[in-house]
Each structure stands twice: as C-alpha cells, then as structure tokens.
Short mmCIF file of C-alpha atoms in Angstrom, two decimals:
data_model
loop_
_atom_site.label_atom_id
_atom_site.label_comp_id
_atom_site.label_asym_id
_atom_site.label_seq_id
_atom_site.Cartn_x
_atom_site.Cartn_y
_atom_site.Cartn_z
CA MET S 390 36.44 1.31 -33.09
CA GLU S 391 33.89 0.83 -35.82
CA ASN S 392 35.09 -2.71 -36.31
CA LYS S 393 34.45 -3.66 -32.71
CA ARG S 394 32.57 -6.91 -32.41
CA PRO S 395 29.12 -6.79 -30.75
CA LEU S 396 29.02 -6.42 -26.97
CA ILE S 397 26.57 -8.76 -25.26
CA LEU S 398 25.61 -8.35 -21.59
CA ILE S 399 24.40 -11.49 -19.82
CA SER S 400 22.76 -11.92 -16.45
CA ASN S 401 20.40 -14.40 -14.81
CA ASP S 402 18.68 -15.19 -11.54
CA ASP S 403 20.33 -18.55 -10.83
CA GLY S 404 23.71 -16.99 -10.02
CA TYR S 405 26.98 -16.56 -11.91
CA GLN S 406 28.06 -20.16 -11.27
CA SER S 407 24.95 -21.79 -12.73
CA LYS S 408 25.27 -24.28 -15.55
CA GLY S 409 22.66 -22.53 -17.68
CA LEU S 410 24.69 -19.35 -17.72
CA SER S 411 27.95 -21.15 -18.58
CA CYS S 412 26.25 -23.04 -21.40
CA LEU S 413 24.79 -19.78 -22.76
CA VAL S 414 28.24 -18.16 -22.80
CA GLU S 415 29.67 -21.10 -24.74
CA MET S 416 26.79 -21.00 -27.24
CA ILE S 417 27.09 -17.32 -28.08
CA ARG S 418 30.72 -16.34 -27.57
CA GLU S 419 31.25 -16.65 -31.32
CA PHE S 420 29.07 -13.55 -31.81
CA GLY S 421 31.19 -11.03 -29.93
CA ARG S 422 32.51 -9.77 -26.65
CA ILE S 423 30.67 -10.95 -23.57
CA ILE S 424 30.22 -9.35 -20.18
CA VAL S 425 28.48 -11.45 -17.54
CA CYS S 426 27.27 -9.70 -14.39
CA ALA S 427 25.13 -12.09 -12.39
CA PRO S 428 24.04 -12.55 -8.78
CA ASP S 429 26.58 -14.14 -6.44
CA SER S 430 23.97 -16.77 -5.52
CA ALA S 431 20.48 -17.79 -6.65
CA ARG S 432 17.84 -15.01 -6.79
CA SER S 433 14.84 -16.81 -8.25
CA GLY S 434 11.50 -15.03 -8.07
CA PHE S 435 13.08 -11.57 -7.81
CA SER S 436 11.07 -10.09 -10.68
CA CYS S 437 12.14 -6.47 -11.43
CA ALA S 438 13.22 -5.88 -7.82
CA PHE S 439 16.23 -3.63 -7.25
CA SER S 440 18.12 -2.78 -4.06
CA ALA S 441 16.78 0.58 -2.94
CA THR S 442 18.28 0.45 0.53
CA SER S 443 21.22 -1.97 0.65
CA PRO S 444 24.73 -1.33 -0.68
CA LEU S 445 26.01 -3.36 -3.61
CA ARG S 446 29.37 -4.87 -4.42
CA ILE S 447 30.77 -6.40 -7.58
CA GLU S 448 33.70 -8.75 -8.04
CA LEU S 449 35.54 -9.77 -11.21
CA LYS S 450 35.64 -13.56 -11.22
CA SER S 451 37.41 -14.20 -14.54
CA ARG S 452 38.50 -12.47 -17.73
CA GLN S 453 39.68 -14.38 -20.78
CA ASN S 454 39.07 -14.61 -24.54
CA ASN S 455 36.59 -11.73 -24.67
CA VAL S 456 34.51 -13.08 -21.79
CA GLU S 457 34.41 -11.20 -18.47
CA ILE S 458 32.50 -12.69 -15.55
CA TRP S 459 31.42 -10.53 -12.61
CA ALA S 460 29.42 -11.46 -9.52
CA CYS S 461 27.18 -8.97 -7.71
CA ASN S 462 25.46 -9.22 -4.31
CA GLY S 463 22.25 -7.67 -5.66
CA THR S 464 19.18 -8.66 -7.62
CA PRO S 465 19.12 -9.57 -11.33
CA VAL S 466 18.00 -6.01 -12.15
CA ASP S 467 20.79 -4.57 -9.98
CA CYS S 468 23.25 -6.66 -12.01
CA VAL S 469 22.10 -5.10 -15.27
CA LYS S 470 22.07 -1.55 -13.89
CA ILE S 471 25.51 -1.81 -12.31
CA ALA S 472 27.00 -3.55 -15.36
CA LEU S 473 25.72 -0.84 -17.70
CA ASP S 474 26.99 1.94 -15.42
CA GLN S 475 30.24 0.55 -14.02
CA ILE S 476 31.45 -2.37 -16.14
CA CYS S 477 30.47 -1.43 -19.71
CA LYS S 478 32.01 2.01 -19.08
CA GLY S 479 29.75 4.01 -21.33
CA GLU S 480 29.59 1.48 -24.19
CA LYS S 481 25.96 0.47 -24.74
CA PRO S 482 25.68 -3.30 -25.24
CA ASP S 483 24.22 -4.48 -28.54
CA MET S 484 22.12 -7.00 -26.68
CA VAL S 485 21.12 -8.09 -23.17
CA ILE S 486 20.46 -11.80 -22.59
CA GLY S 487 18.91 -13.38 -19.50
CA GLY S 488 19.49 -17.04 -18.72
CA ILE S 489 19.61 -19.75 -19.59
CA ASN S 490 17.16 -20.13 -16.73
CA HIS S 491 16.78 -23.45 -14.94
CA GLY S 492 12.98 -23.69 -15.15
CA ASP S 493 10.34 -22.18 -17.43
CA ASN S 494 9.22 -18.56 -17.39
CA ALA S 495 6.03 -18.91 -19.42
CA SER S 496 2.56 -17.54 -18.63
CA VAL S 497 2.26 -15.44 -15.44
CA ASN S 498 5.74 -16.57 -14.38
CA THR S 499 6.88 -13.75 -16.64
CA HIS S 500 5.93 -11.37 -13.83
CA TYR S 501 7.83 -13.17 -11.07
CA SER S 502 10.89 -14.17 -13.06
CA GLY S 503 14.26 -12.62 -12.28
CA THR S 504 15.43 -13.71 -15.72
CA MET S 505 12.65 -11.63 -17.22
CA GLY S 506 13.67 -8.87 -14.77
CA VAL S 507 17.07 -8.83 -16.48
CA VAL S 508 15.49 -8.65 -19.88
CA ARG S 509 12.86 -6.06 -19.00
CA GLU S 510 15.64 -3.90 -17.53
CA GLY S 511 17.63 -4.16 -20.77
CA CYS S 512 14.50 -3.34 -22.74
CA MET S 513 13.75 -0.31 -20.54
CA LYS S 514 17.23 0.90 -21.51
CA TYR S 515 16.21 0.48 -25.17
CA ILE S 516 18.65 -2.43 -25.71
CA PRO S 517 17.43 -5.50 -27.68
CA SER S 518 16.87 -8.06 -24.91
CA VAL S 519 16.04 -11.77 -24.86
CA ALA S 520 15.40 -14.30 -22.07
CA PHE S 521 16.12 -18.01 -22.59
CA SER S 522 14.63 -20.57 -20.20
CA LEU S 523 14.52 -24.37 -20.15
CA CYS S 524 11.65 -26.26 -18.48
CA ASP S 525 14.04 -28.14 -16.20
CA HIS S 526 14.85 -26.90 -12.70
CA SER S 527 17.68 -29.37 -12.02
CA PRO S 528 21.12 -27.81 -11.48
CA ASP S 529 22.65 -30.19 -14.05
CA ALA S 530 19.92 -29.83 -16.70
CA ASP S 531 21.00 -30.64 -20.27
CA PHE S 532 20.99 -27.41 -22.28
CA SER S 533 22.94 -28.77 -25.28
CA LYS S 534 20.02 -29.30 -27.67
CA MET S 535 19.06 -25.63 -27.29
CA ALA S 536 22.28 -24.43 -28.95
CA PRO S 537 21.15 -24.08 -32.59
CA PHE S 538 18.02 -22.18 -31.52
CA VAL S 539 19.86 -19.92 -29.08
CA LYS S 540 22.42 -19.11 -31.79
CA TYR S 541 19.73 -18.53 -34.42
CA ILE S 542 17.68 -16.17 -32.23
CA THR S 543 20.76 -14.29 -30.98
CA LYS S 544 21.98 -13.83 -34.57
CA ARG S 545 18.60 -12.56 -35.73
CA VAL S 546 18.29 -10.11 -32.83
CA LEU S 547 21.85 -8.80 -33.35
CA GLY S 548 21.05 -8.36 -37.05
CA GLU S 549 17.49 -7.02 -36.99
CA LYS S 550 17.40 -5.51 -33.47
CA LEU S 551 13.98 -5.42 -31.76
CA PRO S 552 11.40 -2.64 -31.68
CA LYS S 553 11.91 -0.29 -28.70
CA GLY S 554 9.91 -1.40 -25.69
CA ILE S 555 9.55 -5.03 -26.78
CA CYS S 556 11.70 -7.89 -25.46
CA LEU S 557 11.52 -11.62 -26.09
CA ASN S 558 10.72 -14.36 -23.60
CA VAL S 559 11.94 -17.67 -25.09
CA ASN S 560 10.98 -20.94 -23.38
CA PHE S 561 12.30 -24.38 -24.31
CA PRO S 562 10.57 -27.63 -23.39
CA VAL S 563 12.38 -30.78 -22.36
CA THR S 564 12.08 -33.02 -25.39
CA LYS S 565 14.19 -35.32 -27.52
CA HIS S 566 13.76 -33.16 -30.59
CA TYR S 567 12.50 -29.60 -30.97
CA LYS S 568 9.77 -29.37 -33.61
CA GLY S 569 10.68 -25.74 -34.37
CA ILE S 570 9.98 -22.20 -33.18
CA LYS S 571 6.51 -20.75 -32.59
CA ALA S 572 5.66 -17.10 -31.91
CA CYS S 573 3.02 -17.06 -29.20
CA ARG S 574 1.27 -15.14 -26.46
CA MET S 575 1.33 -15.47 -22.65
CA ALA S 576 -1.13 -18.10 -21.45
CA LYS S 577 -3.60 -17.18 -18.74
CA GLY S 578 -2.78 -19.22 -15.67
CA THR S 579 -2.99 -19.12 -11.88
CA TRP S 580 -0.90 -20.28 -8.96
CA GLY S 581 -2.71 -21.91 -6.06
CA ASN S 582 -1.84 -23.74 -2.83
CA GLU S 583 1.09 -21.40 -2.50
CA VAL S 584 1.70 -21.46 1.23
CA VAL S 585 2.86 -24.36 3.40
CA LYS S 586 2.65 -23.86 7.15
CA CYS S 587 5.37 -25.38 9.32
CA ARG S 588 6.16 -25.47 13.03
CA HIS S 589 9.54 -24.28 14.27
CA PRO S 590 11.17 -26.39 17.02
CA HIS S 591 10.79 -23.33 19.28
CA GLY S 592 7.03 -23.50 18.91
CA TYR S 593 6.06 -20.81 16.42
CA ASP S 594 4.53 -21.09 12.94
CA TYR S 595 6.42 -20.20 9.78
CA TYR S 596 5.57 -20.54 6.11
CA TRP S 597 7.20 -21.58 2.85
CA MET S 598 6.14 -20.22 -0.52
CA THR S 599 5.51 -22.96 -3.03
CA GLY S 600 2.48 -23.62 -5.22
CA GLU S 601 0.79 -25.45 -8.06
CA TYR S 602 0.32 -23.84 -11.45
CA THR S 603 -2.94 -24.23 -13.36
CA ASN S 604 -3.12 -23.36 -17.04
CA ASP S 605 -6.50 -21.61 -17.34
CA GLU S 606 -6.70 -22.10 -21.10
CA PRO S 607 -5.01 -25.46 -21.79
CA SER S 608 -6.43 -25.89 -25.27
CA ALA S 609 -5.43 -22.44 -26.60
CA GLU S 610 -2.85 -23.33 -29.27
CA ASP S 611 -1.49 -19.78 -29.59
CA THR S 612 -0.13 -19.67 -26.02
CA ASP S 613 3.39 -20.19 -24.67
CA SER S 614 2.19 -22.96 -22.34
CA TRP S 615 0.59 -24.94 -25.19
CA THR S 616 3.63 -24.38 -27.39
CA ILE S 617 6.17 -25.75 -24.92
CA SER S 618 3.95 -28.66 -23.92
CA HIS S 619 3.82 -29.66 -27.60
CA GLY S 620 7.56 -29.74 -28.24
CA TYR S 621 8.13 -26.32 -29.81
CA VAL S 622 10.38 -23.45 -28.75
CA ALA S 623 8.03 -20.66 -27.58
CA VAL S 624 8.98 -17.08 -28.46
CA THR S 625 6.74 -14.56 -26.67
CA PRO S 626 7.13 -10.85 -27.45
CA THR S 627 6.69 -8.93 -24.21
CA ARG S 628 5.87 -5.25 -23.69
CA ILE S 629 7.22 -2.58 -21.34
CA ASP S 630 4.12 -0.47 -21.93
CA ILE S 631 1.57 -2.61 -20.10
CA THR S 632 -1.32 -0.15 -20.43
CA ASP S 633 -4.65 -1.67 -21.39
CA TYR S 634 -5.69 0.73 -24.15
CA GLN S 635 -9.23 -0.59 -24.51
CA MET S 636 -9.92 -0.01 -20.81
CA ILE S 637 -8.81 3.63 -21.09
CA GLU S 638 -11.89 4.29 -23.22
CA HIS S 639 -14.17 2.72 -20.60
CA LEU S 640 -12.51 4.66 -17.77
CA LYS S 641 -13.25 7.98 -19.44
CA SER S 642 -16.75 7.55 -17.99
CA TRP S 643 -15.13 7.80 -14.53
CA GLU S 644 -13.67 11.24 -15.22
CA GLN S 645 -16.77 13.14 -14.09
CA PRO S 646 -17.62 11.96 -10.57
CA MET A 143 -23.54 -14.97 5.16
CA GLU A 144 -24.96 -13.27 2.07
CA ASN A 145 -25.24 -10.01 3.96
CA LYS A 146 -21.55 -9.91 4.78
CA ARG A 147 -20.01 -6.57 4.02
CA PRO A 148 -17.25 -6.48 1.38
CA LEU A 149 -13.83 -7.81 2.38
CA ILE A 150 -10.92 -5.60 1.31
CA LEU A 151 -7.30 -6.78 1.48
CA ILE A 152 -4.69 -4.04 1.78
CA SER A 153 -0.92 -4.23 1.46
CA ASN A 154 1.90 -1.88 0.49
CA ASP A 155 5.66 -1.68 0.15
CA ASP A 156 6.31 1.00 2.78
CA GLY A 157 5.51 -1.28 5.71
CA TYR A 158 2.51 -1.79 7.98
CA GLN A 159 3.36 1.25 10.10
CA SER A 160 3.48 3.75 7.23
CA LYS A 161 1.24 6.79 7.29
CA GLY A 162 -0.05 6.18 3.75
CA LEU A 163 -1.43 2.80 4.79
CA SER A 164 -3.09 4.14 7.96
CA CYS A 165 -4.69 6.98 6.00
CA LEU A 166 -5.98 4.53 3.39
CA VAL A 167 -7.58 2.36 6.08
CA GLU A 168 -9.34 5.39 7.55
CA MET A 169 -10.59 6.47 4.11
CA ILE A 170 -12.13 3.15 3.13
CA ARG A 171 -13.17 1.43 6.37
CA GLU A 172 -16.73 2.63 5.73
CA PHE A 173 -16.95 0.22 2.77
CA GLY A 174 -16.49 -3.05 4.64
CA ARG A 175 -14.23 -5.36 6.55
CA ILE A 176 -10.51 -4.71 6.14
CA ILE A 177 -7.54 -7.04 6.40
CA VAL A 178 -4.12 -5.43 6.21
CA CYS A 179 -1.12 -7.69 5.63
CA ALA A 180 1.94 -5.58 4.95
CA PRO A 181 5.72 -5.89 5.22
CA ASP A 182 7.19 -5.46 8.70
CA SER A 183 9.48 -2.74 7.31
CA ALA A 184 9.94 -0.85 4.03
CA ARG A 185 10.25 -2.95 0.86
CA SER A 186 10.37 -0.31 -1.85
CA GLY A 187 11.45 -1.44 -5.31
CA PHE A 188 10.46 -5.07 -4.69
CA SER A 189 8.32 -5.36 -7.84
CA CYS A 190 6.59 -8.78 -8.05
CA ALA A 191 9.37 -10.48 -6.08
CA PHE A 192 8.38 -13.32 -3.77
CA SER A 193 10.42 -15.30 -1.24
CA ALA A 194 11.32 -18.53 -2.99
CA THR A 195 13.96 -19.61 -0.48
CA SER A 196 13.41 -17.87 2.87
CA PRO A 197 10.79 -18.79 5.48
CA LEU A 198 8.02 -16.31 6.23
CA ARG A 199 6.31 -15.28 9.42
CA ILE A 200 3.19 -13.25 10.12
CA GLU A 201 2.13 -11.45 13.26
CA LEU A 202 -1.26 -9.97 14.20
CA LYS A 203 -0.62 -6.39 15.29
CA SER A 204 -4.17 -5.25 16.01
CA ARG A 205 -7.81 -6.26 15.56
CA GLN A 206 -10.67 -3.84 16.16
CA ASN A 207 -13.83 -2.53 14.47
CA ASN A 208 -13.56 -4.77 11.43
CA VAL A 209 -9.91 -3.87 10.78
CA GLU A 210 -7.19 -6.50 11.24
CA ILE A 211 -3.56 -5.51 10.82
CA TRP A 212 -0.88 -8.13 10.20
CA ALA A 213 2.85 -7.70 9.61
CA CYS A 214 4.87 -10.13 7.48
CA ASN A 215 8.64 -10.48 7.07
CA GLY A 216 8.33 -11.00 3.30
CA THR A 217 7.85 -9.00 0.13
CA PRO A 218 4.65 -7.14 -0.84
CA VAL A 219 3.67 -10.09 -3.06
CA ASP A 220 4.36 -12.54 -0.22
CA CYS A 221 1.99 -10.46 1.93
CA VAL A 222 -0.85 -10.88 -0.56
CA LYS A 223 -0.22 -14.59 -1.08
CA ILE A 224 -0.01 -15.40 2.62
CA ALA A 225 -3.02 -13.21 3.46
CA LEU A 226 -5.17 -14.94 0.84
CA ASP A 227 -4.06 -18.39 1.98
CA GLN A 228 -3.75 -18.04 5.76
CA ILE A 229 -5.60 -14.95 6.96
CA CYS A 230 -8.66 -14.72 4.69
CA LYS A 231 -9.26 -18.43 5.38
CA GLY A 232 -10.84 -19.30 2.07
CA GLU A 233 -12.93 -16.14 1.70
CA LYS A 234 -11.92 -14.37 -1.50
CA PRO A 235 -11.59 -10.61 -0.93
CA ASP A 236 -13.83 -8.36 -2.99
CA MET A 237 -10.91 -6.07 -3.66
CA VAL A 238 -7.14 -5.79 -3.18
CA ILE A 239 -5.69 -2.32 -2.61
CA GLY A 240 -2.01 -1.35 -2.62
CA GLY A 241 -0.85 1.80 -0.87
CA ILE A 242 -1.18 4.59 -0.33
CA ASN A 243 2.39 4.66 -1.56
CA HIS A 244 4.77 7.38 -0.47
CA GLY A 245 6.04 8.36 -3.94
CA ASP A 246 4.65 8.02 -7.45
CA ASN A 247 4.45 4.78 -9.43
CA ALA A 248 3.85 6.22 -12.88
CA SER A 249 5.59 5.36 -16.15
CA VAL A 250 8.22 2.58 -15.97
CA ASN A 251 8.12 2.74 -12.16
CA THR A 252 5.13 0.45 -12.58
CA HIS A 253 7.60 -2.37 -13.19
CA TYR A 254 9.74 -1.75 -10.10
CA SER A 255 6.97 -0.82 -7.66
CA GLY A 256 6.15 -3.11 -4.76
CA THR A 257 2.77 -1.39 -4.50
CA MET A 258 2.07 -2.46 -8.06
CA GLY A 259 3.41 -5.89 -7.09
CA VAL A 260 0.59 -6.11 -4.53
CA VAL A 261 -1.95 -5.10 -7.12
CA ARG A 262 -0.65 -7.30 -9.90
CA GLU A 263 -0.74 -10.24 -7.47
CA GLY A 264 -4.38 -9.50 -6.62
CA CYS A 265 -5.16 -9.19 -10.32
CA MET A 266 -3.43 -12.51 -11.10
CA LYS A 267 -5.81 -14.04 -8.55
CA TYR A 268 -8.70 -12.49 -10.53
CA ILE A 269 -9.57 -10.03 -7.72
CA PRO A 270 -10.34 -6.38 -8.63
CA SER A 271 -7.15 -4.57 -7.61
CA VAL A 272 -6.13 -0.93 -7.37
CA ALA A 273 -2.89 0.86 -6.39
CA PHE A 274 -2.94 4.36 -4.93
CA SER A 275 0.25 6.44 -4.86
CA LEU A 276 1.03 10.05 -3.94
CA CYS A 277 3.95 11.92 -5.52
CA ASP A 278 5.50 12.66 -2.14
CA HIS A 279 8.17 10.42 -0.60
CA SER A 280 8.19 12.05 2.84
CA PRO A 281 7.13 9.80 5.74
CA ASP A 282 4.66 12.46 6.95
CA ALA A 283 3.18 13.31 3.53
CA ASP A 284 -0.33 14.83 3.58
CA PHE A 285 -2.76 12.31 2.09
CA SER A 286 -5.95 14.03 3.27
CA LYS A 287 -6.96 15.68 -0.02
CA MET A 288 -6.94 12.29 -1.74
CA ALA A 289 -9.83 10.99 0.36
CA PRO A 290 -12.80 11.84 -1.92
CA PHE A 291 -11.03 10.34 -4.94
CA VAL A 292 -9.89 7.21 -3.07
CA LYS A 293 -13.46 6.69 -1.81
CA TYR A 294 -14.96 7.32 -5.26
CA ILE A 295 -12.64 4.88 -7.05
CA THR A 296 -12.99 2.22 -4.33
CA LYS A 297 -16.78 2.50 -4.47
CA ARG A 298 -16.83 2.21 -8.27
CA VAL A 299 -14.52 -0.82 -8.28
CA LEU A 300 -16.55 -2.56 -5.54
CA GLY A 301 -19.70 -1.88 -7.57
CA GLU A 302 -18.59 -2.49 -11.15
CA LYS A 303 -15.62 -4.83 -10.50
CA LEU A 304 -12.82 -4.76 -13.09
CA PRO A 305 -12.28 -6.94 -16.15
CA LYS A 306 -10.20 -10.05 -15.37
CA GLY A 307 -6.50 -9.43 -15.95
CA ILE A 308 -6.70 -5.64 -15.65
CA CYS A 309 -5.78 -3.66 -12.54
CA LEU A 310 -5.61 0.08 -11.91
CA ASN A 311 -2.54 2.15 -11.12
CA VAL A 312 -3.75 5.46 -9.63
CA ASN A 313 -1.24 8.28 -9.09
CA PHE A 314 -1.94 11.55 -7.27
CA PRO A 315 0.12 14.72 -7.71
CA VAL A 316 0.98 17.08 -4.89
CA THR A 317 -1.27 20.05 -5.54
CA LYS A 318 -3.57 22.41 -3.70
CA HIS A 319 -6.60 21.26 -5.63
CA TYR A 320 -7.12 18.21 -7.84
CA LYS A 321 -8.56 19.18 -11.24
CA GLY A 322 -10.26 15.79 -11.59
CA ILE A 323 -9.56 12.24 -12.79
CA LYS A 324 -8.01 11.35 -16.12
CA ALA A 325 -7.73 7.88 -17.65
CA CYS A 326 -4.29 7.59 -19.21
CA ARG A 327 -1.50 5.38 -20.45
CA MET A 328 2.00 4.67 -19.09
CA ALA A 329 4.49 7.30 -20.25
CA LYS A 330 7.70 6.17 -21.89
CA GLY A 331 10.57 7.13 -19.62
CA THR A 332 14.08 6.09 -18.65
CA TRP A 333 16.17 6.03 -15.51
CA GLY A 334 19.80 7.15 -15.80
CA ASN A 335 22.76 7.88 -13.51
CA GLU A 336 21.53 5.02 -11.37
CA VAL A 337 24.72 3.99 -9.60
CA VAL A 338 26.80 5.95 -7.09
CA LYS A 339 30.20 4.52 -6.23
CA CYS A 340 31.46 4.90 -2.67
CA ARG A 341 34.55 3.86 -0.75
CA HIS A 342 34.23 1.79 2.41
CA PRO A 343 36.52 2.76 5.33
CA HIS A 344 38.16 -0.67 4.90
CA GLY A 345 39.23 0.26 1.39
CA TYR A 346 36.81 -1.44 -0.99
CA ASP A 347 34.27 0.03 -3.39
CA TYR A 348 30.54 -0.32 -2.93
CA TYR A 349 27.56 1.11 -4.76
CA TRP A 350 24.18 2.67 -4.04
CA MET A 351 21.25 2.46 -6.44
CA THR A 352 19.71 5.85 -7.09
CA GLY A 353 18.94 7.61 -10.38
CA GLU A 354 17.30 10.39 -12.33
CA TYR A 355 14.11 9.85 -14.26
CA THR A 356 13.64 11.30 -17.73
CA ASN A 357 10.21 11.49 -19.30
CA ASP A 358 10.86 10.51 -22.93
CA GLU A 359 7.60 12.02 -24.17
CA PRO A 360 6.96 15.06 -21.95
CA SER A 361 4.39 16.65 -24.25
CA ALA A 362 2.18 13.55 -24.66
CA GLU A 363 -1.04 14.61 -22.93
CA ASP A 364 -2.49 11.10 -22.73
CA THR A 365 0.24 9.81 -20.38
CA ASP A 366 0.26 9.32 -16.62
CA SER A 367 3.34 11.52 -16.23
CA TRP A 368 1.69 14.44 -18.08
CA THR A 369 -1.53 13.95 -16.15
CA ILE A 370 0.03 14.13 -12.69
CA SER A 371 2.29 17.02 -13.64
CA HIS A 372 -0.83 18.97 -14.66
CA GLY A 373 -2.79 18.52 -11.43
CA TYR A 374 -5.05 15.60 -12.31
CA VAL A 375 -5.43 12.20 -10.68
CA ALA A 376 -4.02 9.66 -13.18
CA VAL A 377 -5.82 6.33 -13.53
CA THR A 378 -3.82 3.88 -15.68
CA PRO A 379 -5.36 0.50 -16.54
CA THR A 380 -2.60 -2.09 -16.42
CA ARG A 381 -2.49 -5.56 -17.98
CA ILE A 382 -1.34 -8.95 -16.71
CA ASP A 383 -1.12 -10.25 -20.28
CA ILE A 384 1.90 -8.24 -21.45
CA THR A 385 2.19 -9.94 -24.83
CA ASP A 386 2.85 -7.64 -27.78
CA TYR A 387 0.28 -9.01 -30.23
CA GLN A 388 1.51 -7.02 -33.23
CA MET A 389 5.02 -8.42 -32.82
CA ILE A 390 3.70 -12.00 -32.87
CA GLU A 391 2.79 -11.49 -36.51
CA HIS A 392 6.29 -10.28 -37.35
CA LEU A 393 7.90 -13.16 -35.44
CA LYS A 394 6.05 -15.73 -37.52
CA SER A 395 8.76 -15.08 -40.14
CA TRP A 396 11.26 -16.51 -37.63
CA GLU A 397 9.47 -19.86 -37.44
CA GLN A 398 11.30 -21.39 -40.40
CA PRO A 399 15.04 -21.02 -39.70
#
C-alpha cells in the first residue's frame, strides 16, 4: 500500500471527450494512477456551481493502464465531489488537476471558469490543485508545446504539495516558443457588451451572453494578462479565503450604529 | 437628471417570487428606485455561473411606485448582466444587492453561493455590492428583525460607496435579538458526506448532492461562522482579486526549471 503510485484526479469544463483533457492525461500518466471524472458535455462558465436540485449520474467510459475515465451529467464541481466520494472510494487523491482548458482563465475569468471551479473544489478539500488553460478556444487546439511545463509543474506540486487553501491557475499563451514561467497576480479587467438581443421567429426577444474583455491595467507587468501576452507561462496562486483583511479594519467603524 | 434618486439593482438565487427578495424590496424602497431582475425559479448553488450556450429571456412581472420586477430564465449572474445591459439602459446602478438569501452564505459557502455570484458580478462591474443572507432555509423565514440592519448597511454603502474590487457578504443568524454588527473574515470550513446514492425504479444508480458542513476553526472569534453563531450580524469584506500575494514570492523559485 505504501508503495502505491500517486493518485491524480482530473476534471474540466469542456467535457470528458475534449482534446485538452486527453492531451493532459497523456502528459501526466507517467506520474501515477489517473481518475478522470468530467462532464458528459461542455460546461463552460459554470464557476463553482453544483447541482443542488437535480439528480446526478456517472458512467465509466474506459479503464486501462491506470487511467479510468468517467463521465458525469453534472457541473465541473459535481464531478470532483462525486469522484472523491464514489470513485476514489475513500482514497484521497494526491492532486486535482483541471483542464487543459480550451481558452484562457486569466484575470476575472478565474471567477467564471469551470476549470477553476474544479481546482477550487479540490483546494477546498485540502488537496493540492492546479488548473491548466491554453489561450486557444478551438476544439483542435495544439497543446503539445505545453507538455514540458505541465510535467514540470505537476512534478513540483506532487513533490512539494501546496499550502492549504491555495491553488494554482496556470495559463499558457499561443506562441511558437515559451519564454519561461512567471509567477503573477490576477489582472484587473472588465467584461462589457455582454448581451446580444435577437428575435425569435415566433416574435419574441431572446438574448445571448457574449462580451468583450478589457484589461484595465495593460501595462502592469506583474499580472497574468501581461505575462501571457508576452509569451510566458503565467502561474497565479489563488486563495480560497477571499476576505479583504484591510477592509475589516475600516468596517470596525460600522460596528456601533 | 442630477436629482434622480439612487438606482438599486437587486437579484438573488432563490427566484423572483421568494419571500426574502420581497422583504428586501420593502426594507430598502425608501432609498431610491429599485430594479429587480431575478431567476424565474430557484438557482441555489449557482456560484458565478453564466449561460454561455443557452439563450436567455426576460419578462417584466410588475412595475409600480419606482419598483420594477423582472424574471429571467438564467443564472443569478446572467440576471445582473442582462439587467445592466438591457433593463438599466445605460444608467449604472448606485448599488447591487443580492438576497435576502434563505440560508447562510458564510465560510466556503461564499464560493458556491448564487447570491454571492450576484454581488461579485456587481463588484466586477465596479458597483458597490452587498449580499444579505439569513441562516434560515425555510420559504417562510422571518426576515423582519433584519430591517434596521439592512437599512443601516444600505444607507452607509450608498453614502460611502465601497472600494473598487471589494464587496460585502452579510450574514444574519436566527436569534431573538441581534447583539450588533461585527466585521469578520471567512471561516475555514469543509463540506463532507456530500453524495447520497439512490436506486432508480428502472435499476440504475443516481446521486443527490447534499452534505454536512464542518467549521475547521470553531473557536476563532474573528470569523463569520463564530460571529453568526454568537448572535451578531457578520459583515465579511470579500475580494475580486483572489491572488495569494505571499505565494507569488515563493513561486518565483519555480521560474527557472
């Protein structure tokens, strides 16, 4: 038992059949046993949502060479919860990995991202957890150049662990050659023009969510957005405790109405 | 135009017909014009999820005495986005309020909460944003004792605003008499036993998400969980920038593989 190889739990928000997930499995299978439990279809933008009111199902899709792949009809967070409870059967994974996401999860996208939902869920269970994302939304994006960095970061996290309550959000640009890794912070940014109004053939209005992202501090070199736009791999340490400690001091003046 | 009374946008995750929302509207309508845009049915546990792939609709349910109520078939975050874009018609609200939620949103529930999704969305749009939640899940919970505190906090936020990138998560206990307000931090806590397996009459397994919450630091008096369990109103300042700045320094050692 003590010689068991590390157990790595993988999920994503693009679905169990996505290329990014398959590429991730191939990159890291050398490090241990792998359980994939991922949505049965795409669940982008699901954040930390879980299914409070709808029943869930899971289905084993394949099992070979220390890689098990399960599909679940729930959210990315559901996938992690149900995998930990039902598939890992009491064994706590050594690591949770989200991705590889088709599309970046930098800046405020951290909050919307289902891939980061996976990783925040792992982190809330005190498991070292890392999200990998590539700035390319296409279903057949080329993830191959990421391999040495994905392996390096996975190996370091398996070896060193991560502090409790901190997970990593790793974003890769699309570039011919990665200049290296940079530790960085979330950029401040805003989404605008997010709603497109359309007319249904039956005569009523409906709306699509879309949007344009604006980096509100484009010249800040310590941000994830700057880092990926300059050819580096951006590693952003992300907290579960999202209290603003400085503001607590100010709010003490509110305690006596 | 300059004499216009404040515009307050309200949403929630319990749905536009919930009692908590109606009570909130009654408590704060004295402060200005109110637009409600809330889900057409309950969307608990939706976090910051938005509808990336399904079309949205909105419907005006009532309009009277400076209160407009709209229902939307999307998530709590969708409600805020579509209200800002389509209903507020270019006028930026002076405040976004989420709630009053039926059930607490303290500790790690912050991450899963649709009410906090509303408020984080408002905050990401640089609008002063506050969530109110009562530790009582029942549909007919008694919100009346909250009124002086809800009015006080709303008035302060309308007057002072909030720093950009910080929103407030306000949780109320169920108690005969509130001892006062306390500014506090998110408690560390964990959910366990989250999955219940059931058998469908047709012979397959399915699962419900549920769970038991454990406060991992029950004696820490500066936490939201301690504060509400001791009869105070807990005000937790919450950040959009969830970077762990201390960890960035450590990760710099990873930059040279």
